[in-house]
Short mmCIF file of C-alpha atoms in Angstrom, two decimals:
data_model
loop_
_atom_site.label_atom_id
_atom_site.label_comp_id
_atom_site.label_asym_id
_atom_site.label_seq_id
_atom_site.Cartn_x
_atom_site.Cartn_y
_atom_site.Cartn_z
CA MET A 8 166.17 -5.56 59.81
CA ASN A 9 169.33 -3.40 59.66
CA ARG A 10 168.29 0.25 59.66
CA LYS A 11 171.60 1.30 58.20
CA ALA A 12 171.09 -0.89 55.23
CA GLN A 13 167.69 0.72 54.77
CA ASN A 14 169.10 4.28 55.20
CA PHE A 15 166.47 5.19 57.73
CA PRO A 16 167.13 8.45 59.76
CA PRO A 17 167.52 8.16 63.56
CA GLU A 18 164.29 7.99 65.52
CA PRO A 19 163.48 11.38 67.09
CA ASN A 20 163.78 11.65 70.92
CA PRO A 21 161.04 13.64 72.62
CA HIS A 22 163.36 14.39 75.54
CA HIS A 23 165.95 16.01 73.27
CA PRO A 24 166.49 19.64 74.01
CA ASN A 25 165.66 20.59 70.45
CA ALA A 26 162.67 18.37 70.17
CA VAL A 27 159.26 19.87 69.37
CA PRO A 28 156.65 18.92 71.93
CA ASN A 29 153.83 16.65 70.69
CA ALA A 30 155.11 16.66 67.07
CA PRO A 31 152.94 14.53 64.75
CA GLU A 32 154.27 11.47 63.02
CA VAL A 33 155.48 11.87 59.42
CA ASN A 34 154.04 9.46 56.82
CA VAL A 35 155.37 10.58 53.43
CA GLN A 36 155.59 8.47 50.26
CA ALA A 37 158.01 9.84 47.69
CA PRO A 38 156.40 10.47 44.34
CA ASN A 39 159.30 8.85 42.55
CA ASP A 40 158.94 5.45 44.16
CA PRO A 41 161.61 2.97 43.13
CA ALA A 42 158.83 0.46 42.69
CA LEU A 43 157.36 2.60 39.91
CA ASN A 44 160.35 3.89 38.02
CA GLY A 45 163.11 1.64 39.29
CA ASP A 46 165.56 4.54 39.98
CA PRO A 47 168.10 3.26 42.60
CA ASN A 48 169.42 6.75 43.40
CA LEU A 49 166.16 7.65 45.06
CA HIS A 50 166.75 5.26 47.98
CA SER A 51 169.03 7.71 49.71
CA SER A 52 166.55 10.60 49.66
CA THR A 53 163.38 8.76 50.42
CA VAL A 54 161.52 9.92 53.51
CA THR A 55 159.38 7.17 54.94
CA GLU A 56 157.63 6.16 58.04
CA PRO A 57 159.64 4.29 60.63
CA ASP A 58 158.98 0.61 60.69
CA SER A 59 157.27 0.21 64.01
CA ALA A 60 157.16 -3.49 63.63
CA MET A 61 160.95 -3.69 63.55
CA ALA A 62 161.76 -0.81 65.99
CA PRO A 63 162.21 -1.85 69.60
CA PRO A 64 159.70 -0.46 72.03
CA SER A 65 160.74 2.71 73.78
CA PRO A 66 159.35 3.84 77.01
CA GLU A 67 159.83 7.37 75.85
CA THR A 68 157.37 6.97 72.96
CA PRO A 69 154.02 8.44 73.80
CA SER A 70 151.06 6.09 73.79
CA GLN A 71 148.57 6.05 70.90
CA SER A 72 145.49 8.09 71.05
CA PRO A 73 142.27 6.22 71.78
CA SER A 74 140.78 7.79 68.64
CA SER A 75 143.44 6.13 66.34
CA PRO A 76 143.28 2.37 66.82
CA PRO A 77 145.84 0.05 65.07
CA ALA A 78 143.26 -1.01 62.41
CA ALA A 79 143.04 2.53 61.13
CA ARG A 80 146.71 2.56 60.30
CA GLY A 81 146.30 -0.75 58.29
CA TRP A 82 143.61 0.83 56.11
CA LYS A 83 145.94 3.64 55.31
CA ARG A 84 148.42 1.16 53.81
CA TRP A 85 146.00 -0.24 51.16
CA PRO A 86 146.42 2.70 48.75
CA VAL A 87 150.14 2.16 48.91
CA ILE A 88 149.73 -1.54 48.10
CA GLY A 89 147.40 -0.67 45.22
CA LEU A 90 149.90 1.76 43.83
CA LEU A 91 152.56 -0.92 44.07
CA LEU A 92 150.38 -3.50 42.18
CA LEU A 93 149.23 -1.09 39.47
CA PRO A 94 152.46 -1.28 37.43
CA LEU A 95 152.33 -5.07 37.54
CA VAL A 96 148.75 -5.12 36.22
CA GLY A 97 149.61 -2.63 33.48
CA PHE A 98 152.65 -4.62 32.43
CA GLY A 99 150.59 -7.83 32.21
CA GLY A 100 147.89 -6.13 30.14
CA TRP A 101 150.47 -4.71 27.77
CA LYS A 102 151.99 -8.16 27.24
CA LEU A 103 148.53 -9.61 26.58
CA TYR A 104 147.84 -6.88 24.03
CA GLN A 105 151.12 -7.64 22.30
CA MET A 106 150.15 -11.30 22.08
CA LEU A 107 146.79 -10.49 20.51
CA MET A 108 148.14 -8.03 17.93
CA PRO A 109 149.48 -9.93 14.82
CA GLY A 110 151.93 -7.22 13.91
CA ALA A 111 153.44 -7.13 17.33
CA THR A 112 153.52 -10.89 17.99
CA PRO A 113 156.88 -12.14 19.24
CA PRO A 114 158.79 -14.46 16.88
CA ALA A 115 158.28 -17.47 19.12
CA ILE A 116 154.53 -17.03 19.13
CA LYS A 117 154.58 -16.42 15.38
CA ALA A 118 156.46 -19.68 14.86
CA TYR A 119 153.91 -21.51 17.01
CA ARG A 120 151.07 -20.00 15.08
CA ARG A 121 152.65 -20.98 11.78
CA SER A 122 153.08 -24.54 12.95
CA ALA A 123 149.41 -24.62 14.02
CA ARG A 124 148.01 -23.54 10.61
CA LEU A 125 146.12 -26.14 8.54
CA THR A 126 147.61 -27.08 5.20
CA VAL A 127 145.39 -26.53 2.16
CA ARG A 128 145.68 -26.38 -1.59
CA VAL A 129 144.22 -23.47 -3.50
CA VAL A 130 143.45 -22.46 -7.08
CA PRO A 131 142.66 -18.93 -8.22
CA ALA A 132 139.19 -18.31 -9.55
CA ARG A 133 139.50 -17.55 -13.26
CA ARG A 134 137.38 -15.48 -15.59
CA THR A 135 137.15 -17.79 -18.55
CA LEU A 136 134.82 -19.84 -20.73
CA ALA A 137 132.32 -22.02 -18.87
CA GLN A 138 130.82 -24.85 -20.88
CA GLY A 139 128.11 -27.36 -20.10
CA TRP A 140 128.42 -30.81 -21.66
CA VAL A 141 126.21 -33.86 -22.13
CA PHE A 142 128.17 -37.07 -22.54
CA ASP A 143 126.98 -40.49 -23.73
CA GLU A 144 127.78 -43.45 -25.95
CA GLY A 145 126.46 -44.00 -29.46
CA THR A 146 126.85 -45.87 -32.74
CA ALA A 147 128.34 -44.45 -35.94
CA LEU A 148 126.37 -45.21 -39.12
CA PRO A 149 126.54 -43.65 -42.58
CA VAL A 150 123.46 -41.98 -43.96
CA LYS A 151 124.16 -43.52 -47.40
CA LEU A 152 125.07 -47.16 -46.87
CA ARG A 153 124.76 -49.79 -49.58
CA VAL A 154 125.10 -53.48 -48.79
CA LEU A 155 126.20 -55.32 -51.96
CA ASN A 156 125.17 -58.98 -51.96
CA PHE A 157 125.35 -61.90 -54.39
CA TYR A 158 121.86 -63.37 -54.94
CA ALA A 159 123.34 -66.44 -56.55
CA SER A 160 125.72 -69.03 -55.20
CA GLY A 161 129.00 -69.90 -56.84
CA ASN A 162 132.72 -69.44 -56.88
CA ILE A 163 134.05 -65.89 -56.89
CA THR A 164 135.82 -65.54 -60.21
CA ASP A 165 136.85 -61.89 -60.13
CA VAL A 166 137.44 -59.01 -57.70
CA ALA A 167 138.09 -55.54 -59.07
CA ARG A 168 141.57 -54.04 -59.07
CA PRO A 169 141.17 -50.26 -59.41
CA ASN A 170 144.38 -48.78 -60.82
CA GLY A 171 145.97 -52.21 -60.51
CA ILE A 172 145.56 -52.26 -56.71
CA PRO A 173 143.45 -55.02 -55.14
CA LEU A 174 140.12 -53.81 -53.83
CA LYS A 175 140.26 -53.32 -50.06
CA GLU A 176 138.62 -51.40 -47.25
CA GLY A 177 139.11 -47.70 -47.83
CA SER A 178 139.24 -48.00 -51.63
CA TRP A 179 137.30 -45.30 -53.44
CA VAL A 180 134.76 -46.53 -56.00
CA THR A 181 132.49 -44.83 -58.52
CA ARG A 182 128.86 -45.33 -59.38
CA GLY A 183 128.36 -48.21 -61.84
CA GLN A 184 131.78 -49.74 -61.22
CA ARG A 185 131.80 -53.57 -61.11
CA LEU A 186 133.53 -54.72 -57.95
CA ALA A 187 133.23 -58.54 -57.94
CA THR A 188 131.80 -61.48 -59.95
CA ILE A 189 130.96 -65.10 -59.22
CA ASP A 190 130.76 -68.00 -61.71
CA ALA A 191 128.02 -67.00 -64.20
CA ARG A 192 128.32 -69.71 -66.87
CA ARG A 193 124.80 -71.02 -66.25
CA GLN A 194 123.31 -67.56 -66.46
CA THR A 195 125.31 -66.81 -69.60
CA ALA A 196 124.09 -70.02 -71.28
CA THR A 197 120.52 -69.25 -70.34
CA ILE A 198 120.84 -65.81 -71.84
CA ALA A 199 122.17 -67.32 -75.06
CA THR A 200 119.22 -69.72 -75.20
CA ALA A 201 116.78 -66.92 -74.62
CA GLN A 202 118.37 -64.89 -77.36
CA ALA A 203 118.06 -67.88 -79.77
CA ASP A 204 114.41 -68.30 -78.85
CA ILE A 205 113.86 -64.66 -79.59
CA GLN A 206 115.44 -65.06 -83.01
CA VAL A 207 113.23 -68.08 -83.85
CA ALA A 208 110.17 -66.22 -82.70
CA ASN A 209 111.11 -63.26 -84.84
CA SER A 210 111.42 -65.57 -87.89
CA ARG A 211 108.02 -67.05 -87.20
CA ARG A 212 106.64 -63.59 -86.86
CA LYS A 213 107.94 -62.65 -90.25
CA GLN A 214 106.33 -65.77 -91.75
CA ALA A 215 103.08 -64.97 -90.05
CA GLN A 216 103.20 -61.47 -91.41
CA ALA A 217 103.79 -62.85 -94.95
CA THR A 218 100.88 -65.25 -94.57
CA ILE A 219 98.68 -62.39 -93.51
CA VAL A 220 99.66 -60.42 -96.59
CA LYS A 221 98.90 -63.37 -98.86
CA ALA A 222 95.62 -64.11 -97.13
CA GLN A 223 94.59 -60.52 -97.37
CA ALA A 224 95.36 -60.58 -101.13
CA ASN A 225 93.28 -63.72 -101.55
CA LEU A 226 90.51 -62.13 -99.59
CA LYS A 227 90.62 -59.09 -101.79
CA LYS A 228 90.46 -61.25 -104.97
CA ALA A 229 87.59 -63.28 -103.53
CA LYS A 230 85.76 -60.14 -102.73
CA SER A 231 86.28 -58.85 -106.27
CA ASP A 232 85.11 -62.17 -107.75
CA LEU A 233 82.05 -62.07 -105.57
CA THR A 234 81.21 -58.57 -106.68
CA LEU A 235 81.64 -59.54 -110.35
CA ALA A 236 79.47 -62.61 -109.94
CA LYS A 237 76.74 -60.56 -108.39
CA THR A 238 76.92 -57.97 -111.18
CA GLU A 239 76.71 -60.61 -113.95
CA TYR A 240 73.88 -62.33 -112.21
CA GLN A 241 71.89 -59.09 -112.10
CA ARG A 242 72.52 -58.48 -115.82
CA TYR A 243 71.42 -61.99 -116.82
CA LYS A 244 68.49 -61.70 -114.55
CA ARG A 245 67.24 -58.66 -116.47
CA LEU A 246 67.83 -60.53 -119.76
CA PHE A 247 65.95 -63.52 -118.43
CA VAL A 248 63.02 -61.31 -117.56
CA ALA A 249 63.13 -59.88 -121.08
CA GLY A 250 63.18 -63.44 -122.45
CA ALA A 251 66.55 -63.00 -124.04
CA VAL A 252 68.27 -65.88 -122.19
CA ALA A 253 67.20 -69.19 -120.89
CA ALA A 254 66.72 -70.02 -117.21
CA ILE A 255 69.68 -72.36 -117.28
CA ASP A 256 71.99 -69.50 -118.10
CA LEU A 257 70.66 -67.56 -115.11
CA ASP A 258 71.36 -70.54 -112.85
CA VAL A 259 74.98 -70.62 -113.99
CA TYR A 260 75.57 -67.06 -112.82
CA ARG A 261 73.75 -67.76 -109.56
CA ASN A 262 76.23 -70.61 -108.90
CA ARG A 263 79.10 -68.27 -109.65
CA ILE A 264 77.89 -65.97 -106.86
CA ASP A 265 77.84 -68.88 -104.43
CA GLN A 266 81.33 -69.93 -105.43
CA ALA A 267 82.66 -66.40 -105.09
CA GLN A 268 81.01 -66.10 -101.69
CA SER A 269 82.67 -69.30 -100.48
CA ALA A 270 86.05 -68.18 -101.79
CA PHE A 271 85.66 -64.87 -100.00
CA GLN A 272 84.88 -66.57 -96.71
CA ILE A 273 87.85 -68.88 -97.09
CA ALA A 274 90.14 -65.94 -97.78
CA ALA A 275 88.81 -64.06 -94.75
CA GLN A 276 89.43 -67.13 -92.58
CA GLU A 277 92.98 -67.37 -93.86
CA VAL A 278 93.56 -63.74 -92.90
CA ARG A 279 92.24 -64.33 -89.40
CA SER A 280 94.38 -67.45 -89.04
CA ALA A 281 97.48 -65.60 -90.17
CA GLN A 282 96.76 -62.84 -87.70
CA GLU A 283 96.43 -65.38 -84.89
CA ASP A 284 99.74 -66.90 -85.91
CA LEU A 285 101.29 -63.45 -85.76
CA LYS A 286 99.93 -62.89 -82.27
CA THR A 287 101.28 -66.25 -81.17
CA THR A 288 104.63 -65.40 -82.60
CA ASP A 289 104.61 -62.05 -80.80
CA SER A 290 103.81 -63.84 -77.56
CA SER A 291 106.73 -66.17 -78.13
CA ILE A 292 108.96 -63.21 -78.70
CA SER A 293 107.72 -61.52 -75.51
CA ALA A 294 108.28 -64.71 -73.52
CA ALA A 295 111.78 -65.08 -74.91
CA GLN A 296 112.54 -61.47 -74.13
CA ALA A 297 111.18 -61.84 -70.59
CA LYS A 298 113.32 -64.90 -70.13
CA GLN A 299 116.27 -62.95 -71.41
CA ARG A 300 115.60 -60.15 -68.93
CA GLN A 301 115.24 -62.63 -66.10
CA VAL A 302 118.50 -64.27 -67.01
CA ALA A 303 120.06 -60.83 -67.23
CA VAL A 304 118.88 -60.18 -63.68
CA ASP A 305 120.31 -63.52 -62.65
CA LEU A 306 123.52 -62.47 -64.29
CA GLU A 307 123.47 -59.22 -62.33
CA ASP A 308 123.05 -61.29 -59.17
CA THR A 309 126.46 -62.74 -59.92
CA GLN A 310 128.03 -59.27 -60.03
CA LEU A 311 128.53 -56.56 -57.43
CA VAL A 312 128.21 -53.06 -58.89
CA SER A 313 128.57 -49.90 -56.79
CA PRO A 314 125.36 -47.83 -56.87
CA ILE A 315 127.02 -44.69 -55.42
CA ASN A 316 130.28 -42.83 -55.31
CA GLY A 317 131.90 -43.73 -52.04
CA VAL A 318 134.37 -45.80 -50.07
CA VAL A 319 134.51 -49.53 -49.44
CA ALA A 320 133.74 -49.84 -45.74
CA TYR A 321 133.73 -53.65 -45.50
CA ILE A 322 134.91 -56.38 -47.87
CA ASN A 323 134.41 -59.97 -46.73
CA ILE A 324 135.21 -61.89 -49.94
CA ALA A 325 138.26 -62.82 -51.99
CA LYS A 326 138.85 -64.25 -55.43
CA GLY A 327 138.54 -68.06 -55.54
CA GLU A 328 136.29 -68.34 -52.48
CA TYR A 329 132.84 -69.93 -52.66
CA TRP A 330 129.83 -67.80 -51.86
CA ASN A 331 126.48 -69.08 -50.69
CA THR A 332 123.45 -66.89 -50.33
CA GLN A 333 122.87 -68.32 -46.85
CA TYR A 334 126.09 -66.75 -45.61
CA LEU A 335 124.42 -63.36 -45.23
CA ASN A 336 123.26 -62.78 -41.61
CA THR A 337 120.49 -60.21 -41.28
CA SER A 338 119.75 -60.71 -37.58
CA SER A 339 121.24 -57.31 -36.65
CA PRO A 340 122.79 -54.32 -38.42
CA GLN A 341 126.21 -55.22 -37.08
CA LYS A 342 125.93 -58.83 -38.26
CA LEU A 343 124.70 -57.63 -41.63
CA ILE A 344 127.71 -55.47 -42.37
CA GLU A 345 130.07 -58.11 -40.99
CA THR A 346 128.75 -60.87 -43.29
CA ALA A 347 127.89 -58.91 -46.45
CA PRO A 348 130.31 -59.39 -49.37
CA ILE A 349 130.98 -55.65 -49.78
CA VAL A 350 129.63 -52.54 -48.03
CA VAL A 351 130.01 -49.16 -49.72
CA VAL A 352 129.36 -45.91 -47.83
CA ASP A 353 129.39 -42.23 -48.55
CA PRO A 354 131.84 -40.84 -45.95
CA SER A 355 130.40 -37.36 -46.20
CA THR A 356 127.06 -38.48 -44.81
CA TYR A 357 127.94 -40.19 -41.51
CA GLU A 358 125.54 -39.96 -38.61
CA VAL A 359 125.78 -40.98 -34.96
CA GLU A 360 122.78 -42.25 -33.05
CA LEU A 361 122.77 -42.21 -29.26
CA GLU A 362 120.26 -42.52 -26.46
CA ILE A 363 120.49 -39.83 -23.77
CA GLN A 364 118.84 -39.91 -20.36
CA ALA A 365 115.74 -37.76 -20.17
CA ASP A 366 117.22 -35.28 -17.65
CA ASP A 367 120.27 -34.64 -19.83
CA ALA A 368 118.22 -34.54 -23.02
CA ASN A 369 116.28 -31.54 -21.72
CA ALA A 370 119.38 -29.39 -22.29
CA VAL A 371 120.02 -30.64 -25.85
CA ARG A 372 118.92 -28.41 -28.73
CA LEU A 373 119.12 -28.66 -32.51
CA GLY A 374 122.34 -27.28 -33.97
CA GLN A 375 124.46 -27.64 -30.81
CA ARG A 376 128.08 -28.64 -31.35
CA ALA A 377 129.06 -32.25 -30.80
CA PHE A 378 132.42 -34.02 -30.74
CA VAL A 379 132.65 -37.73 -31.59
CA VAL A 380 135.60 -40.07 -30.99
CA LEU A 381 135.99 -43.83 -31.29
CA GLU A 382 135.62 -45.98 -28.19
CA GLU A 383 139.03 -47.61 -28.64
CA ALA A 384 140.75 -44.21 -28.64
CA VAL A 385 139.04 -43.31 -25.36
CA SER A 386 139.92 -46.66 -23.80
CA ALA A 387 143.58 -46.22 -24.73
CA ALA A 388 143.63 -42.72 -23.24
CA GLN A 389 141.99 -43.91 -20.02
CA ALA A 390 144.57 -46.67 -19.72
CA SER A 391 147.23 -43.94 -19.83
CA GLY A 392 145.58 -42.09 -16.92
CA ALA A 393 143.62 -39.47 -18.84
CA ASN A 394 140.92 -37.57 -16.95
CA ARG A 395 137.62 -36.28 -18.25
CA GLN A 396 139.19 -33.05 -19.44
CA ASP A 397 141.87 -34.97 -21.35
CA LEU A 398 139.19 -37.12 -23.01
CA LEU A 399 137.32 -34.03 -24.16
CA LYS A 400 140.52 -32.62 -25.61
CA LEU A 401 141.08 -35.95 -27.36
CA ALA A 402 137.61 -35.73 -28.92
CA GLN A 403 138.22 -32.15 -30.04
CA THR A 404 141.64 -32.80 -31.59
CA ARG A 405 141.32 -36.35 -32.92
CA GLY A 406 137.56 -36.76 -33.20
CA SER A 407 134.92 -35.52 -35.62
CA GLN A 408 132.91 -32.35 -35.03
CA GLY A 409 129.24 -32.34 -36.01
CA SER A 410 125.98 -30.91 -34.76
CA VAL A 411 122.69 -32.12 -33.34
CA PHE A 412 120.52 -33.01 -36.35
CA ALA A 413 117.43 -34.60 -34.78
CA ILE A 414 115.91 -35.10 -31.32
CA SER A 415 113.20 -37.69 -30.90
CA PRO A 416 110.05 -36.31 -29.25
CA SER A 417 109.41 -39.62 -27.49
CA GLN A 418 111.32 -41.77 -25.04
CA THR A 419 112.41 -45.33 -25.62
CA PRO A 420 110.16 -47.74 -23.68
CA GLY A 421 112.97 -49.78 -22.16
CA GLY A 422 115.69 -47.31 -21.29
CA ARG A 423 113.50 -44.23 -20.79
CA GLY A 424 115.95 -42.30 -22.91
CA THR A 425 115.72 -39.85 -25.79
CA LYS A 426 117.16 -40.69 -29.19
CA VAL A 427 119.48 -38.01 -30.56
CA THR A 428 121.10 -37.99 -34.02
CA ILE A 429 124.37 -36.22 -34.84
CA ARG A 430 125.09 -35.24 -38.46
CA ASN A 431 126.75 -32.54 -40.60
CA PHE A 432 130.31 -33.50 -39.74
CA ARG A 433 132.85 -30.94 -40.88
CA GLN A 434 135.54 -33.59 -41.17
CA VAL A 435 135.17 -37.31 -40.64
CA ARG A 436 138.10 -38.74 -38.69
CA ASN A 437 138.42 -42.47 -38.11
CA LEU A 438 134.68 -43.11 -37.95
CA LYS A 439 133.74 -46.68 -38.81
CA VAL A 440 130.44 -48.21 -39.81
CA GLY A 441 128.74 -49.65 -36.74
CA ALA A 442 131.56 -48.57 -34.40
CA ARG A 443 130.91 -47.62 -30.78
CA VAL A 444 131.73 -43.97 -30.16
CA TYR A 445 131.70 -41.44 -27.33
CA VAL A 446 129.87 -38.16 -27.87
CA TRP A 447 130.23 -34.80 -26.11
CA ILE A 448 127.42 -32.29 -26.81
CA GLU A 449 128.03 -28.66 -25.83
CA THR A 450 124.72 -27.56 -24.29
CA VAL A 451 125.72 -24.09 -23.02
CA ALA A 452 128.71 -21.74 -23.20
CA ASN A 453 129.43 -18.58 -21.16
CA PRO A 454 132.60 -16.88 -22.44
CA SER A 455 133.18 -14.56 -19.44
CA ALA A 456 132.29 -16.66 -16.42
CA ILE A 457 134.14 -16.97 -13.11
CA VAL A 458 135.13 -20.62 -12.90
CA VAL A 459 136.47 -22.65 -9.97
CA PRO A 460 137.32 -26.37 -9.85
CA LEU A 461 134.52 -28.77 -9.04
CA GLY A 462 136.25 -29.87 -5.84
CA ALA A 463 136.20 -26.35 -4.42
CA VAL A 464 132.42 -26.25 -4.02
CA LEU A 465 130.87 -27.89 -0.95
CA ALA A 466 127.20 -28.75 -0.60
CA ARG A 467 125.32 -28.17 2.64
CA GLY A 468 121.72 -29.16 2.13
CA GLN A 469 120.37 -26.98 -0.66
CA ASP A 470 123.20 -24.43 -0.40
CA PHE A 471 126.74 -24.39 -1.76
CA TYR A 472 129.85 -22.93 -0.15
CA VAL A 473 133.53 -22.34 -0.87
CA PHE A 474 136.44 -21.40 1.36
CA VAL A 475 138.30 -18.31 0.17
CA VAL A 476 141.80 -17.55 1.50
CA LYS A 477 142.27 -14.00 2.79
CA THR A 478 145.86 -13.16 1.94
CA ALA A 479 145.96 -10.30 4.46
CA ASP A 480 145.96 -12.55 7.54
CA GLY A 481 146.24 -16.06 6.09
CA THR A 482 142.79 -17.20 7.22
CA VAL A 483 139.86 -18.60 5.26
CA GLU A 484 136.40 -17.19 4.81
CA ARG A 485 133.42 -19.48 4.29
CA ARG A 486 131.22 -17.99 1.57
CA ARG A 487 127.89 -19.01 0.20
CA VAL A 488 127.93 -19.13 -3.62
CA THR A 489 125.46 -19.46 -6.46
CA ARG A 490 126.40 -22.06 -9.05
CA GLY A 491 125.96 -21.68 -12.77
CA VAL A 492 127.22 -23.82 -15.64
CA GLU A 493 128.91 -27.03 -14.52
CA GLY A 494 131.54 -28.23 -16.96
CA LEU A 495 133.99 -31.09 -17.03
CA ALA A 496 136.80 -29.18 -15.28
CA GLY A 497 135.03 -26.52 -13.29
CA VAL A 498 131.81 -24.87 -12.26
CA GLU A 499 130.69 -21.32 -12.91
CA ILE A 500 130.21 -19.13 -9.82
CA ILE A 501 127.52 -16.54 -10.43
CA SER A 502 127.92 -14.82 -7.04
CA GLY A 503 130.11 -15.21 -3.97
CA VAL A 504 133.60 -15.29 -5.50
CA LYS A 505 135.53 -12.72 -7.51
CA ALA A 506 138.12 -13.33 -10.19
CA ASP A 507 141.66 -14.20 -8.99
CA GLU A 508 140.54 -14.95 -5.43
CA LEU A 509 142.14 -18.08 -3.99
CA VAL A 510 139.65 -20.87 -3.32
CA VAL A 511 140.52 -24.00 -1.36
CA VAL A 512 140.36 -27.20 -3.40
CA GLU A 513 141.79 -29.67 -0.83
CA GLY A 514 141.58 -29.72 2.95
CA GLN A 515 138.13 -28.12 3.31
CA ASN A 516 136.84 -30.83 5.64
CA ARG A 517 138.86 -29.43 8.56
CA LEU A 518 138.11 -25.77 7.96
CA VAL A 519 135.70 -23.37 9.59
CA ASP A 520 135.24 -19.69 9.03
CA GLY A 521 138.40 -17.86 10.16
CA THR A 522 140.71 -20.88 10.33
CA PRO A 523 144.41 -19.99 9.80
CA VAL A 524 145.78 -21.92 6.85
CA LYS A 525 149.05 -22.63 5.12
CA ILE A 526 149.09 -22.90 1.32
CA VAL A 527 151.19 -25.74 -0.04
CA ASP A 528 153.58 -25.29 -2.94
CA GLN A 529 151.22 -25.73 -5.89
CA ALA A 530 153.93 -26.08 -8.49
CA LYS A 531 155.40 -29.10 -6.71
CA ARG A 532 152.29 -30.77 -5.42
CA LEU A 533 149.88 -30.25 -8.33
CA LYS A 534 150.11 -30.97 -12.03
CA PRO A 535 149.78 -27.98 -14.36
CA GLN A 536 146.62 -29.54 -15.79
CA ALA A 537 145.07 -29.60 -12.33
CA LEU A 538 146.07 -26.02 -11.59
CA LEU A 539 144.74 -24.68 -14.87
CA GLN A 540 141.70 -26.92 -15.27
CA PRO A 541 139.27 -23.98 -15.39
CA LEU A 542 141.27 -22.58 -18.33
CA MET A 543 141.66 -25.71 -20.42
CA LEU A 544 138.27 -25.55 -22.06
CA THR A 545 138.93 -22.04 -23.28
CA ARG A 546 142.33 -22.84 -24.72
CA GLU A 547 141.07 -25.91 -26.50
CA ASN A 548 138.14 -24.12 -28.05
CA VAL A 549 140.31 -21.23 -29.20
CA GLN A 550 142.51 -23.73 -30.99
#
């Protein structure tokens, strides 16, 4: 190695006149080592030990002392090597610290970390109304339903035209209004005959009454004659005893008593006979009147008269058609209303009957709100892609709101369900007799609950968890939660999540506690209905 390039001073000569005898070797390390502070100006003033390995041997150099072997000088160099390595170790530790500190992470490492984050979708937990619902199918039936049927066969000769408009489904009718008539000529003729029979019987009754009066007069005269005959006989009998009259005269008056007695008996018999004739005549009148009433009933069988104020729900006849009593099918309620000539209902008294599973029925109570909508409306909405929340909104806006009227205390043998009846509808909308309907019963409502979407809650055995995004560092925290009311759009969280915290709704299957995540653009990836599902129930019920 070139000494000049290293700026080493000349090696001291012990034979120089100015040399100090037996001077010790100098081993000095400058405190400002270029290896530590990197100052290049210090090279020229550094005092260091001559490099014995590179210096040529000199015979003038004194030999080493036996007490200082070469190994001892090597151990002296280790502190110097340690001092040289210490800055390198410190620099490496500082770089490692910078890598571990998020605020001091270099941009390249930050970009790598961002690319390594898992993508998730989140929804804020909302403080809103939590509702529990029981959902099932049922049948709509009116409480007041009257099936009007012809009990006689014949051609339909007349159908009512209220206000000049042909009778049809939805027409309002009043109590006692005649709605339709079939051919009643036979019944009308029979009524006329019965009325004639009644008139004849009444005439006979009058004759019988006159006969009774005459017979009673004859009886009275016979009785008077008998009394007179008896009186005269007694007078002549006293005269006969006195010897004033002959015995033949007494016999004459005795015969008069016998004649008067016979006349009296005949008159009494005539009275009884006249009375029997009167009774017979009364019986004839009663029979004729009964026949008249029967024919009147038969005539009523040819007419359909509304027994209530209501609306025509079904009309299955038309003028000119033939009706036979065998057309009516009573095998089922649905068949009955589909084959009856006319069905009149009171629209203010609809009821819905449904059979709920026993587990769901345990939450149903009298007076709870219920929303009813026709099956065809629900089917049309489902065909358009409506979800459960949309169907509930459909029932609330286009359906009929009622309340739980009755809960059966027993279960049906076949389905093991509980029969529930819905009544007291505030407004009947589009309900039809015998129609299939869908029913939502509100079993519980908490107006100030913390609600998260159903998909945010994960089940692990008997416990439930959610992943909450910590906005400070962009990681997720796995929290155990306690569930409350489960609605159609969300579930109430009793403990474990606070309002407005971001909960993960998609991508949980890849997450663990502390996983860095990246939140996708909710406005572009999610529909507003999906983002605000926990709020929809509240908005709908406020409306």
